[in-house]
Short mmCIF file of C-alpha atoms in Angstrom, two decimals:
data_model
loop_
_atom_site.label_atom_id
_atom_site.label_comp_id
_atom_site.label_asym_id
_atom_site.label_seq_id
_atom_site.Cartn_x
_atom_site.Cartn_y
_atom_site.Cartn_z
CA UNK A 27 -62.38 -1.74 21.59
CA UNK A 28 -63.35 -0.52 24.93
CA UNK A 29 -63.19 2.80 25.86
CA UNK A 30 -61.88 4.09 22.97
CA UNK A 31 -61.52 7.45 21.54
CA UNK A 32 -63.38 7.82 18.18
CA UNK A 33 -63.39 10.71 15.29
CA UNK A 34 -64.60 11.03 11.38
CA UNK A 35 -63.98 13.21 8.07
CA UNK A 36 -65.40 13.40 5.04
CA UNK A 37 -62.73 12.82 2.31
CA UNK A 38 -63.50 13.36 -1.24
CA UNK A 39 -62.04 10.02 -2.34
CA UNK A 40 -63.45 6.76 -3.24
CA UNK A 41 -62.32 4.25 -0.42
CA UNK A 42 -60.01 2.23 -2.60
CA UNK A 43 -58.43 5.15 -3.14
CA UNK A 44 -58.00 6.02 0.91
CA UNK A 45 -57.33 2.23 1.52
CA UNK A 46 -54.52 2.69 -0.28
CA UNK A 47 -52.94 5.65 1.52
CA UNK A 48 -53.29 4.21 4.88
CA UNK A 49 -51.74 1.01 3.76
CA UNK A 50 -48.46 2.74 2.33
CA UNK A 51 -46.92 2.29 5.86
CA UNK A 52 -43.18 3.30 4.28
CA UNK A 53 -45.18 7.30 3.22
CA UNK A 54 -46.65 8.24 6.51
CA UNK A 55 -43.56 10.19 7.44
CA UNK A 56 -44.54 12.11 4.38
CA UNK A 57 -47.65 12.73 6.00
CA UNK A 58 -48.22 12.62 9.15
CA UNK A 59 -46.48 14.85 12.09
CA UNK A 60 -45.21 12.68 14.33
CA UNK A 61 -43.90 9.52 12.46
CA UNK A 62 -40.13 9.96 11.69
CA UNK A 63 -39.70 6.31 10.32
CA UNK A 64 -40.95 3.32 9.50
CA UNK A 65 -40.32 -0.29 8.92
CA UNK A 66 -42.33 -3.42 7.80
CA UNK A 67 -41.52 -6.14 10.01
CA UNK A 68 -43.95 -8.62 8.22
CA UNK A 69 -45.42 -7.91 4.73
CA UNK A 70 -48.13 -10.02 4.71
CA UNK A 71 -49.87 -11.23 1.60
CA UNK A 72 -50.62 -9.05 -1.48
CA UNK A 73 -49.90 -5.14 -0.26
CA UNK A 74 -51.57 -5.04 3.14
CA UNK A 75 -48.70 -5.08 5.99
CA UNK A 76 -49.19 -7.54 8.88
CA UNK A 77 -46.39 -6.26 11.31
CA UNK A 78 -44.71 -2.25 11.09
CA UNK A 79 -42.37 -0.62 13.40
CA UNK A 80 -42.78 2.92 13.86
CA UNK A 81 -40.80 5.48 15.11
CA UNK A 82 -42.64 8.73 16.62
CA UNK A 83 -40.96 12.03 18.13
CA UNK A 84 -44.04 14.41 19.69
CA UNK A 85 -42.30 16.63 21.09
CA UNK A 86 -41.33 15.41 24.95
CA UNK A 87 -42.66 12.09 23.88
CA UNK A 88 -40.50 9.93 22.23
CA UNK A 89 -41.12 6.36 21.45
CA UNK A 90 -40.73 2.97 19.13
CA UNK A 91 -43.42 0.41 18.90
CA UNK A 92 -44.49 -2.26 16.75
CA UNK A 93 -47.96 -2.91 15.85
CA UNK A 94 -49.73 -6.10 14.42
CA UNK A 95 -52.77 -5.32 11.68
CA UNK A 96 -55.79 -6.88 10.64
CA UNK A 97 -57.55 -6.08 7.18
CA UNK A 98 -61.14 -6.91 6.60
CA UNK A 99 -61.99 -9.12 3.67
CA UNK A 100 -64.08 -6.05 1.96
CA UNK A 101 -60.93 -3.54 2.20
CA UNK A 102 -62.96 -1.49 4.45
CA UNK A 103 -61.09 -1.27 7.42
CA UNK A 104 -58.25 -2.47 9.26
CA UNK A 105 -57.50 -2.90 12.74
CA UNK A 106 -53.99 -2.59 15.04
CA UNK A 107 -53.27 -3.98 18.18
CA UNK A 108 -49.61 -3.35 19.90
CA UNK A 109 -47.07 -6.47 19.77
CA UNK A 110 -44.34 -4.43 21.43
CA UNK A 111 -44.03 -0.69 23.12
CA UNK A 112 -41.58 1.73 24.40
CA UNK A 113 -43.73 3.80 26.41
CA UNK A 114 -46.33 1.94 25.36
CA UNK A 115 -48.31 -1.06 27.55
CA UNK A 116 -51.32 -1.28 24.93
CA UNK A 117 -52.39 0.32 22.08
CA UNK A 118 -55.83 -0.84 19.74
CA UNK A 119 -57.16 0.96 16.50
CA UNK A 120 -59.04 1.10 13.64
CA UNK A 121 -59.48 2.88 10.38
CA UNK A 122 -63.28 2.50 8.98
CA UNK A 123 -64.18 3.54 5.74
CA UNK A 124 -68.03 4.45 4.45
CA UNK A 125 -68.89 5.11 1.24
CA UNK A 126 -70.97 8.40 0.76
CA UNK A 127 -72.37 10.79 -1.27
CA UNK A 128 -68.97 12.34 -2.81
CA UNK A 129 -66.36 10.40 -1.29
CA UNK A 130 -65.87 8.20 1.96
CA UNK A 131 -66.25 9.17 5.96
CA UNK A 132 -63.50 7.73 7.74
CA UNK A 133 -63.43 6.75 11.20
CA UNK A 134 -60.75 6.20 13.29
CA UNK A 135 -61.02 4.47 16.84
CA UNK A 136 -58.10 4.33 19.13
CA UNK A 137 -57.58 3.87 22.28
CA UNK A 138 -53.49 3.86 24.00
CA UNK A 139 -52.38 2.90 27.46
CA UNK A 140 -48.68 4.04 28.56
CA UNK A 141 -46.18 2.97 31.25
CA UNK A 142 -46.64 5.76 33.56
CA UNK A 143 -49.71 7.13 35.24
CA UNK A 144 -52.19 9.24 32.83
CA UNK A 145 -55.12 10.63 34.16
CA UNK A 146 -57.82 8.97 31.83
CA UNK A 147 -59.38 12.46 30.76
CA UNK A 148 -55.91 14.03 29.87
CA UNK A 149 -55.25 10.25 28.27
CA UNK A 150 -58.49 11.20 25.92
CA UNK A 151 -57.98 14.22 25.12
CA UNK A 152 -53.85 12.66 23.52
CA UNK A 153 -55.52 10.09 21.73
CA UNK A 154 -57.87 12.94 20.46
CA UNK A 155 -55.44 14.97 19.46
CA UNK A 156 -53.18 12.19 17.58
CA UNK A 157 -56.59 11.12 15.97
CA UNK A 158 -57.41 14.43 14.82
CA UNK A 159 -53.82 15.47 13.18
CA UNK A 160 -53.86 11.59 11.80
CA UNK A 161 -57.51 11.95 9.90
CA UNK A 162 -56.33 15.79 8.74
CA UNK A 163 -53.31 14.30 7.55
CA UNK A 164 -54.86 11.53 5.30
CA UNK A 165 -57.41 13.73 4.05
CA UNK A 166 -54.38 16.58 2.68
CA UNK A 167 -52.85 13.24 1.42
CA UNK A 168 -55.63 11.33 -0.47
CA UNK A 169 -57.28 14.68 -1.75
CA UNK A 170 -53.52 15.82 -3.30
CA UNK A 171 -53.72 12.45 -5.51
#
């Protein structure tokens, strides 16, 4: 994913256990700040979503997009590109999971292009923001059971 934004936290879960958080597409509303609703377009095989429609309000930034998402063989991690934006002209991601001592680190790449000129460093410094408030979230949300 090139030039991406990355970030990590410890969460004291076994992956299986955060896996299955981030693949409840229908709770992150429940969870996370800026998602007010969301809809599986395609639900792929078993319980791992291929295609989701989300719906975000940050504030001044409003938008609908649909992404399209990968899952690794191992359950590991899981990958997003955009299939269609709002504001949106690109968005790529990934969750990463590690076992360790405790629990699992979680890493979350991500890396957005909108429809309007961004300077790249204020562009970073969104995506870090989202990532941070997205890896806070799923830690609250694993760690409650």
């Amino acid at each position: 994913m090139a030039d991406a934004t990355t970030s990590s936290i410890h969460i004291d879960a076994p992956p299986e256990r955060v896996m299955a958080v981030v693949a409840d597409f229908a709770s992150y509303p429940e969870w996370t700040d800026q998602i007010t609703a969301v809809e599986i377009l395609d639900p792929g095989a078993g319980e791992r979503a291929e295609q989701v429609r989300f719906s975000m309000d940050a504030g001044a930034i409003k938008d609908t997009y649909t992404l399209d998402y990968v899952w690794a063989a191992d359950d590991r991690s899981v990958s997003w590109s955009l299939a269609k934006g709002g504001i949106q002209k690109a968005q790529d991601g990934a969750y990463r999971l590690d076992p360790d001592a405790g629990g699992t680190t979680v890493t979350y790449e991500l890396s957005v292009e909108v429809n309007f000129p961004m300077i790249g460093m204020l562009r970073r410094k969104a995506e870090k923001v989202i990532i941070d408030a997205a890896l806070k979230g799923l830690k609250r949300r694993v760690e409650k059971g």
